[in-house]
Amino acid sequence: MKKTMKKCLTLLLALSACGARSKPVLATTGMEPTLNLTLPDTITLPDKGRDTVYKCYVDKAYSMALAAALLDMDADTMQTQLAGRLSYDAQTGYIQYYTPTEELTPGDLSEFPTDAQLEQIVRERLKKGAPELADTSRIVFSSATYSATYETNVSSKTVDVTPEINGRMVYGKYHISVSFDKDGNVTALTQQYAPLKEGGTKTVRLADAKTVQARLDAHEFSANIAQQLTDCTITGFEQAYYMNAGFNAEGDYALYPFYVLHGQGTAADGSVQAFEVLVYAL
């Protein structure tokens, strides 16, 4: 099965958390040592600025209600009818639901609801299950197909929902994916989302440009590159967050500030390739 993105997130990073540490541990691609990066003077980080680390918490009733809303059924019916296909992780509050592949009926992509229709469906259901996510989450689409053309023999179409914090992107385990068949029925749900704890925050000092440069020099970052690039330059940055996969040494503090550095470099064939680098911001 292949997946194609009509609109894609520009950064696909595999990140993991380590229970013995007080901050996330970035999983690298192996290409990071090939990147020699210098933070240009034209980029001004929030030196001596402050940001927030957030706590999350597990609330089974909340998670079940959200999943039921996305599946368009009530929580009791969901747990009864979908028994054996619906799983709940008591440690994280994450929920997984799937339909076996052999039960899916493929069709042409044109037979599926449009992106706009699916976005409307998902946002309306979010309003029922988690109103705070309905209007602020970022949404992108993908389709699963057995065809090389990506337009025929499509088994499902997926809506990927990423809630934002303070208007910023969140990477890591902080997203919801809902897959639909051509009739608009939900065929799969991946709910890797835990609500933020009210009042569960602490203020932290952000890393300044000197600290970030030291991390770049030490290759303490994760980059979304698959080949060696030369003449690399950093062209911009944005502030973001990363959600831990689970609990860590600080208890349920789980959502951390990060810098996303945007850049470009030259590939072996002479083409210019864009890349992004994720750097711990504390």
mmCIF file of C-alpha atoms in Angstrom:
data_model
loop_
_atom_site.group_PDB
_atom_site.id
_atom_site.type_symbol
_atom_site.label_atom_id
_atom_site.label_comp_id
_atom_site.label_asym_id
_atom_site.label_seq_id
_atom_site.Cartn_x
_atom_site.Cartn_y
_atom_site.Cartn_z
ATOM 1 C CA MET A 1 0.000 0.000 0.000
ATOM 2 C CA LYS A 2 1.270 3.419 -0.877
ATOM 3 C CA LYS A 3 0.208 6.741 0.577
ATOM 4 C CA THR A 4 0.134 10.026 -1.218
ATOM 5 C CA MET A 5 -0.377 13.442 0.333
ATOM 6 C CA LYS A 6 -2.403 16.079 -1.490
ATOM 7 C CA LYS A 7 -1.193 18.543 1.085
ATOM 8 C CA CYS A 8 1.687 17.500 3.275
ATOM 9 C CA LEU A 9 3.226 18.628 6.488
ATOM 10 C CA THR A 10 6.672 19.896 5.653
ATOM 11 C CA LEU A 11 8.308 18.129 8.530
ATOM 12 C CA LEU A 12 7.923 14.405 9.165
ATOM 13 C CA LEU A 13 10.094 13.533 12.126
ATOM 14 C CA ALA A 14 10.194 10.401 14.188
ATOM 15 C CA LEU A 15 10.637 11.469 17.779
ATOM 16 C CA SER A 16 10.733 9.442 20.961
ATOM 17 C CA ALA A 17 10.643 10.167 24.658
ATOM 18 C CA CYS A 18 12.886 8.641 27.297
ATOM 19 C CA GLY A 19 11.556 8.116 30.826
ATOM 20 C CA ALA A 20 14.967 8.609 32.403
ATOM 21 C CA ARG A 21 15.451 12.109 31.021
ATOM 22 C CA SER A 22 13.838 15.457 31.672
ATOM 23 C CA LYS A 23 13.515 16.433 28.024
ATOM 24 C CA PRO A 24 12.569 14.742 24.742
ATOM 25 C CA VAL A 25 15.178 12.744 22.867
ATOM 26 C CA LEU A 26 15.231 13.321 19.123
ATOM 27 C CA ALA A 27 15.404 10.307 16.853
ATOM 28 C CA THR A 28 17.789 11.131 14.020
ATOM 29 C CA THR A 29 17.853 10.053 10.389
ATOM 30 C CA GLY A 30 21.602 9.459 10.350
ATOM 31 C CA MET A 31 22.191 12.335 7.944
ATOM 32 C CA GLU A 32 22.530 15.034 10.613
ATOM 33 C CA PRO A 33 26.370 14.819 10.827
ATOM 34 C CA THR A 34 26.550 15.770 7.129
ATOM 35 C CA LEU A 35 24.847 19.113 7.758
ATOM 36 C CA ASN A 36 27.127 22.013 8.653
ATOM 37 C CA LEU A 37 24.809 24.818 9.645
ATOM 38 C CA THR A 38 25.338 28.387 10.768
ATOM 39 C CA LEU A 39 22.593 30.527 12.196
ATOM 40 C CA PRO A 40 22.675 33.727 10.108
ATOM 41 C CA ASP A 41 22.597 37.203 11.615
ATOM 42 C CA THR A 42 19.386 37.867 9.724
ATOM 43 C CA ILE A 43 17.496 35.475 12.000
ATOM 44 C CA THR A 44 16.634 36.807 15.425
ATOM 45 C CA LEU A 45 15.684 34.222 18.002
ATOM 46 C CA PRO A 46 13.786 35.342 21.109
ATOM 47 C CA ASP A 47 17.020 35.708 23.107
ATOM 48 C CA LYS A 48 16.418 35.639 26.850
ATOM 49 C CA GLY A 49 12.787 35.033 26.041
ATOM 50 C CA ARG A 50 10.505 32.748 27.971
ATOM 51 C CA ASP A 51 8.034 30.100 26.979
ATOM 52 C CA THR A 52 5.849 27.459 28.563
ATOM 53 C CA VAL A 53 6.141 23.742 29.189
ATOM 54 C CA TYR A 54 2.734 22.098 29.512
ATOM 55 C CA LYS A 55 1.354 19.164 31.440
ATOM 56 C CA CYS A 56 -1.039 16.703 29.868
ATOM 57 C CA TYR A 57 -3.262 14.251 31.661
ATOM 58 C CA VAL A 58 -5.145 11.029 30.974
ATOM 59 C CA ASP A 59 -8.930 11.296 31.077
ATOM 60 C CA LYS A 60 -10.623 8.132 29.814
ATOM 61 C CA ALA A 61 -14.092 9.657 29.708
ATOM 62 C CA TYR A 62 -12.788 12.618 27.686
ATOM 63 C CA SER A 63 -10.877 10.387 25.252
ATOM 64 C CA MET A 64 -13.805 8.013 24.775
ATOM 65 C CA ALA A 65 -16.230 10.892 24.196
ATOM 66 C CA LEU A 66 -13.896 12.428 21.606
ATOM 67 C CA ALA A 67 -13.448 9.097 19.802
ATOM 68 C CA ALA A 68 -17.195 8.494 19.822
ATOM 69 C CA ALA A 69 -17.844 11.922 18.330
ATOM 70 C CA LEU A 70 -15.308 11.305 15.557
ATOM 71 C CA LEU A 71 -16.867 7.902 14.879
ATOM 72 C CA ASP A 72 -20.331 9.501 14.943
ATOM 73 C CA MET A 73 -21.798 7.323 17.703
ATOM 74 C CA ASP A 74 -22.253 7.477 21.442
ATOM 75 C CA ALA A 75 -19.526 6.152 23.749
ATOM 76 C CA ASP A 76 -21.473 3.135 25.052
ATOM 77 C CA THR A 77 -22.475 2.009 21.567
ATOM 78 C CA MET A 78 -18.913 2.507 20.346
ATOM 79 C CA GLN A 79 -17.404 0.290 23.030
ATOM 80 C CA THR A 80 -20.035 -2.415 22.439
ATOM 81 C CA GLN A 81 -20.205 -2.482 18.658
ATOM 82 C CA LEU A 82 -16.501 -1.978 18.039
ATOM 83 C CA ALA A 83 -15.215 -4.371 20.697
ATOM 84 C CA GLY A 84 -12.128 -6.172 19.425
ATOM 85 C CA ARG A 85 -11.304 -3.426 16.958
ATOM 86 C CA LEU A 86 -11.098 -0.536 19.398
ATOM 87 C CA SER A 87 -8.171 -0.302 21.817
ATOM 88 C CA TYR A 88 -7.511 2.108 24.677
ATOM 89 C CA ASP A 89 -4.107 2.747 26.265
ATOM 90 C CA ALA A 90 -4.654 3.458 29.954
ATOM 91 C CA GLN A 91 -1.206 5.076 30.357
ATOM 92 C CA THR A 92 -1.594 7.666 27.610
ATOM 93 C CA GLY A 93 -5.321 7.821 26.922
ATOM 94 C CA TYR A 94 -4.658 7.084 23.249
ATOM 95 C CA ILE A 95 -7.279 5.233 21.204
ATOM 96 C CA GLN A 96 -6.933 3.097 18.090
ATOM 97 C CA TYR A 97 -9.708 1.735 15.862
ATOM 98 C CA TYR A 98 -9.329 -0.106 12.569
ATOM 99 C CA THR A 99 -11.278 -1.975 9.918
ATOM 100 C CA PRO A 100 -9.530 -5.067 8.452
ATOM 101 C CA THR A 101 -8.203 -4.419 4.961
ATOM 102 C CA GLU A 102 -10.207 -7.279 3.486
ATOM 103 C CA GLU A 103 -13.417 -5.540 4.525
ATOM 104 C CA LEU A 104 -12.599 -2.333 2.645
ATOM 105 C CA THR A 105 -14.079 -1.749 -0.806
ATOM 106 C CA PRO A 106 -11.674 0.233 -3.014
ATOM 107 C CA GLY A 107 -12.908 2.783 -5.514
ATOM 108 C CA ASP A 108 -11.761 5.680 -7.634
ATOM 109 C CA LEU A 109 -10.572 8.727 -5.722
ATOM 110 C CA SER A 110 -13.289 10.735 -7.474
ATOM 111 C CA GLU A 111 -15.906 8.579 -5.687
ATOM 112 C CA PHE A 112 -14.742 9.733 -2.265
ATOM 113 C CA PRO A 113 -15.955 12.846 -0.457
ATOM 114 C CA THR A 114 -13.915 15.926 -1.333
ATOM 115 C CA ASP A 115 -11.299 17.397 1.001
ATOM 116 C CA ALA A 116 -13.661 20.242 1.850
ATOM 117 C CA GLN A 117 -16.484 17.847 2.688
ATOM 118 C CA LEU A 118 -14.303 15.712 4.942
ATOM 119 C CA GLU A 119 -12.839 18.742 6.678
ATOM 120 C CA GLN A 120 -16.342 19.996 7.418
ATOM 121 C CA ILE A 121 -17.388 16.584 8.760
ATOM 122 C CA VAL A 122 -14.350 16.319 11.028
ATOM 123 C CA ARG A 123 -14.583 19.870 12.365
ATOM 124 C CA GLU A 124 -18.287 19.418 13.124
ATOM 125 C CA ARG A 125 -17.557 16.214 15.009
ATOM 126 C CA LEU A 126 -14.710 17.867 16.888
ATOM 127 C CA LYS A 127 -17.181 20.511 18.057
ATOM 128 C CA LYS A 128 -19.171 17.726 19.715
ATOM 129 C CA GLY A 129 -16.247 15.858 21.263
ATOM 130 C CA ALA A 130 -13.596 18.544 21.852
ATOM 131 C CA PRO A 131 -14.850 22.045 21.003
ATOM 132 C CA GLU A 132 -11.469 23.577 21.865
ATOM 133 C CA LEU A 133 -9.929 21.744 18.872
ATOM 134 C CA ALA A 134 -12.590 22.394 16.259
ATOM 135 C CA ASP A 135 -11.463 25.739 14.884
ATOM 136 C CA THR A 136 -7.736 25.796 15.661
ATOM 137 C CA SER A 137 -6.460 22.422 14.442
ATOM 138 C CA ARG A 138 -4.455 22.108 11.237
ATOM 139 C CA ILE A 139 -5.871 19.567 8.775
ATOM 140 C CA VAL A 140 -4.230 17.776 5.838
ATOM 141 C CA PHE A 141 -5.358 14.863 3.676
ATOM 142 C CA SER A 142 -3.938 11.620 2.313
ATOM 143 C CA SER A 143 -5.255 8.570 0.493
ATOM 144 C CA ALA A 144 -4.311 4.895 0.637
ATOM 145 C CA THR A 145 -4.227 3.171 -2.741
ATOM 146 C CA TYR A 146 -3.025 0.021 -4.457
ATOM 147 C CA SER A 147 -2.622 1.859 -7.771
ATOM 148 C CA ALA A 148 0.512 3.486 -9.136
ATOM 149 C CA THR A 149 -1.582 6.408 -10.379
ATOM 150 C CA TYR A 150 -2.972 7.142 -6.882
ATOM 151 C CA GLU A 151 -6.350 7.884 -8.468
ATOM 152 C CA THR A 152 -7.855 4.368 -8.736
ATOM 153 C CA ASN A 153 -8.284 1.396 -6.416
ATOM 154 C CA VAL A 154 -8.301 3.739 -3.416
ATOM 155 C CA SER A 155 -9.191 2.009 -0.154
ATOM 156 C CA SER A 156 -9.510 5.013 2.164
ATOM 157 C CA LYS A 157 -9.028 8.715 2.499
ATOM 158 C CA THR A 158 -7.521 10.076 5.699
ATOM 159 C CA VAL A 159 -7.952 13.382 7.496
ATOM 160 C CA ASP A 160 -4.936 14.208 9.693
ATOM 161 C CA VAL A 161 -5.726 16.610 12.519
ATOM 162 C CA THR A 162 -2.976 18.409 14.437
ATOM 163 C CA PRO A 163 -4.116 20.636 17.300
ATOM 164 C CA GLU A 164 -2.153 23.868 17.744
ATOM 165 C CA ILE A 165 -0.864 25.406 20.958
ATOM 166 C CA ASN A 166 -0.659 29.210 21.005
ATOM 167 C CA GLY A 167 -1.038 29.147 17.228
ATOM 168 C CA ARG A 168 2.032 26.934 16.817
ATOM 169 C CA MET A 169 2.512 23.536 15.239
ATOM 170 C CA VAL A 170 2.932 20.570 17.575
ATOM 171 C CA TYR A 171 5.145 17.643 16.540
ATOM 172 C CA GLY A 172 5.379 14.187 18.073
ATOM 173 C CA LYS A 173 2.475 12.344 19.661
ATOM 174 C CA TYR A 174 -0.147 15.034 19.361
ATOM 175 C CA HIS A 175 -2.408 14.283 16.444
ATOM 176 C CA ILE A 176 -5.590 12.547 15.340
ATOM 177 C CA SER A 177 -6.108 10.666 12.067
ATOM 178 C CA VAL A 178 -9.556 9.683 10.791
ATOM 179 C CA SER A 179 -9.912 7.481 7.693
ATOM 180 C CA PHE A 180 -13.070 7.327 5.580
ATOM 181 C CA ASP A 181 -14.338 5.003 2.862
ATOM 182 C CA LYS A 182 -15.993 6.248 -0.306
ATOM 183 C CA ASP A 183 -19.389 6.285 1.423
ATOM 184 C CA GLY A 184 -18.116 8.561 4.174
ATOM 185 C CA ASN A 185 -17.966 5.873 6.863
ATOM 186 C CA VAL A 186 -15.036 5.902 9.297
ATOM 187 C CA THR A 187 -12.747 2.935 8.688
ATOM 188 C CA ALA A 188 -9.916 3.809 11.072
ATOM 189 C CA LEU A 189 -9.093 6.184 13.914
ATOM 190 C CA THR A 190 -5.733 6.977 15.476
ATOM 191 C CA GLN A 191 -6.237 9.287 18.430
ATOM 192 C CA GLN A 192 -2.831 10.169 19.893
ATOM 193 C CA TYR A 193 -3.982 13.172 21.837
ATOM 194 C CA ALA A 194 -4.129 13.976 25.542
ATOM 195 C CA PRO A 195 -5.719 17.181 26.858
ATOM 196 C CA LEU A 196 -3.638 19.879 28.517
ATOM 197 C CA LYS A 197 -4.004 20.154 32.283
ATOM 198 C CA GLU A 198 -5.553 23.424 33.402
ATOM 199 C CA GLY A 199 -2.960 25.314 35.392
ATOM 200 C CA GLY A 200 -0.381 22.633 34.635
ATOM 201 C CA THR A 201 2.350 24.821 33.222
ATOM 202 C CA LYS A 202 5.753 26.160 34.104
ATOM 203 C CA THR A 203 7.672 29.059 32.625
ATOM 204 C CA VAL A 204 11.092 28.286 31.175
ATOM 205 C CA ARG A 205 13.888 30.332 29.617
ATOM 206 C CA LEU A 206 14.430 29.806 25.899
ATOM 207 C CA ALA A 207 17.818 28.989 24.391
ATOM 208 C CA ASP A 208 19.537 31.987 22.846
ATOM 209 C CA ALA A 209 21.288 32.095 19.488
ATOM 210 C CA LYS A 210 24.654 31.114 21.007
ATOM 211 C CA THR A 211 23.165 27.988 22.579
ATOM 212 C CA VAL A 212 21.333 27.047 19.398
ATOM 213 C CA GLN A 213 24.529 27.467 17.353
ATOM 214 C CA ALA A 214 26.385 25.212 19.792
ATOM 215 C CA ARG A 215 23.716 22.542 19.258
ATOM 216 C CA LEU A 216 24.011 22.933 15.502
ATOM 217 C CA ASP A 217 27.799 22.558 15.752
ATOM 218 C CA ALA A 218 27.351 19.414 17.860
ATOM 219 C CA HIS A 219 24.675 18.103 15.451
ATOM 220 C CA GLU A 220 22.171 17.898 18.289
ATOM 221 C CA PHE A 221 19.101 18.156 16.085
ATOM 222 C CA SER A 222 16.861 16.149 13.803
ATOM 223 C CA ALA A 223 16.676 16.909 10.080
ATOM 224 C CA ASN A 224 14.237 15.704 7.436
ATOM 225 C CA ILE A 225 16.828 14.956 4.754
ATOM 226 C CA ALA A 226 17.420 11.655 2.956
ATOM 227 C CA GLN A 227 20.605 12.591 1.079
ATOM 228 C CA GLN A 228 23.741 14.600 1.677
ATOM 229 C CA LEU A 229 23.444 18.302 0.913
ATOM 230 C CA THR A 230 26.162 20.903 0.440
ATOM 231 C CA ASP A 231 26.197 24.703 0.626
ATOM 232 C CA CYS A 232 23.443 24.589 3.222
ATOM 233 C CA THR A 233 21.941 27.799 4.509
ATOM 234 C CA ILE A 234 19.271 28.554 7.098
ATOM 235 C CA THR A 235 16.628 30.846 5.664
ATOM 236 C CA GLY A 236 14.083 31.146 8.460
ATOM 237 C CA PHE A 237 12.690 29.705 11.664
ATOM 238 C CA GLU A 238 9.485 29.226 13.580
ATOM 239 C CA GLN A 239 8.638 28.359 17.140
ATOM 240 C CA ALA A 240 6.808 25.095 17.693
ATOM 241 C CA TYR A 241 6.145 22.460 20.341
ATOM 242 C CA TYR A 242 6.858 18.760 20.683
ATOM 243 C CA MET A 243 4.688 16.310 22.586
ATOM 244 C CA ASN A 244 6.378 13.505 24.489
ATOM 245 C CA ALA A 245 5.325 9.966 23.652
ATOM 246 C CA GLY A 246 4.738 9.255 27.337
ATOM 247 C CA PHE A 247 5.545 10.346 30.854
ATOM 248 C CA ASN A 248 9.071 11.404 31.724
ATOM 249 C CA ALA A 249 11.232 12.299 34.711
ATOM 250 C CA GLU A 250 9.163 15.429 35.352
ATOM 251 C CA GLY A 251 5.961 13.486 35.774
ATOM 252 C CA ASP A 252 3.337 14.520 33.286
ATOM 253 C CA TYR A 253 5.130 17.553 31.871
ATOM 254 C CA ALA A 254 5.016 16.535 28.270
ATOM 255 C CA LEU A 255 4.814 19.388 25.780
ATOM 256 C CA TYR A 256 8.041 21.306 25.123
ATOM 257 C CA PRO A 257 9.073 24.353 23.040
ATOM 258 C CA PHE A 258 11.216 23.705 19.944
ATOM 259 C CA TYR A 259 12.719 25.742 17.143
ATOM 260 C CA VAL A 260 12.058 24.632 13.569
ATOM 261 C CA LEU A 261 14.818 25.970 11.303
ATOM 262 C CA HIS A 262 14.044 26.181 7.590
ATOM 263 C CA GLY A 263 16.885 25.895 5.096
ATOM 264 C CA GLN A 264 18.072 24.772 1.695
ATOM 265 C CA GLY A 265 21.069 23.001 0.255
ATOM 266 C CA THR A 266 22.414 21.542 -2.974
ATOM 267 C CA ALA A 267 21.973 17.843 -3.770
ATOM 268 C CA ALA A 268 24.440 15.697 -5.719
ATOM 269 C CA ASP A 269 22.487 16.279 -8.956
ATOM 270 C CA GLY A 270 22.755 20.043 -8.538
ATOM 271 C CA SER A 271 19.149 20.564 -7.534
ATOM 272 C CA VAL A 272 18.251 22.802 -4.619
ATOM 273 C CA GLN A 273 16.518 20.912 -1.815
ATOM 274 C CA ALA A 274 14.592 22.449 1.067
ATOM 275 C CA PHE A 275 15.005 20.970 4.531
ATOM 276 C CA GLU A 276 13.903 21.569 8.082
ATOM 277 C CA VAL A 277 15.736 21.031 11.340
ATOM 278 C CA LEU A 278 14.190 20.565 14.759
ATOM 279 C CA VAL A 279 16.207 21.933 17.703
ATOM 280 C CA TYR A 280 15.366 21.807 21.399
ATOM 281 C CA ALA A 281 14.545 25.379 22.442
ATOM 282 C CA LEU A 282 15.303 25.290 26.191
#
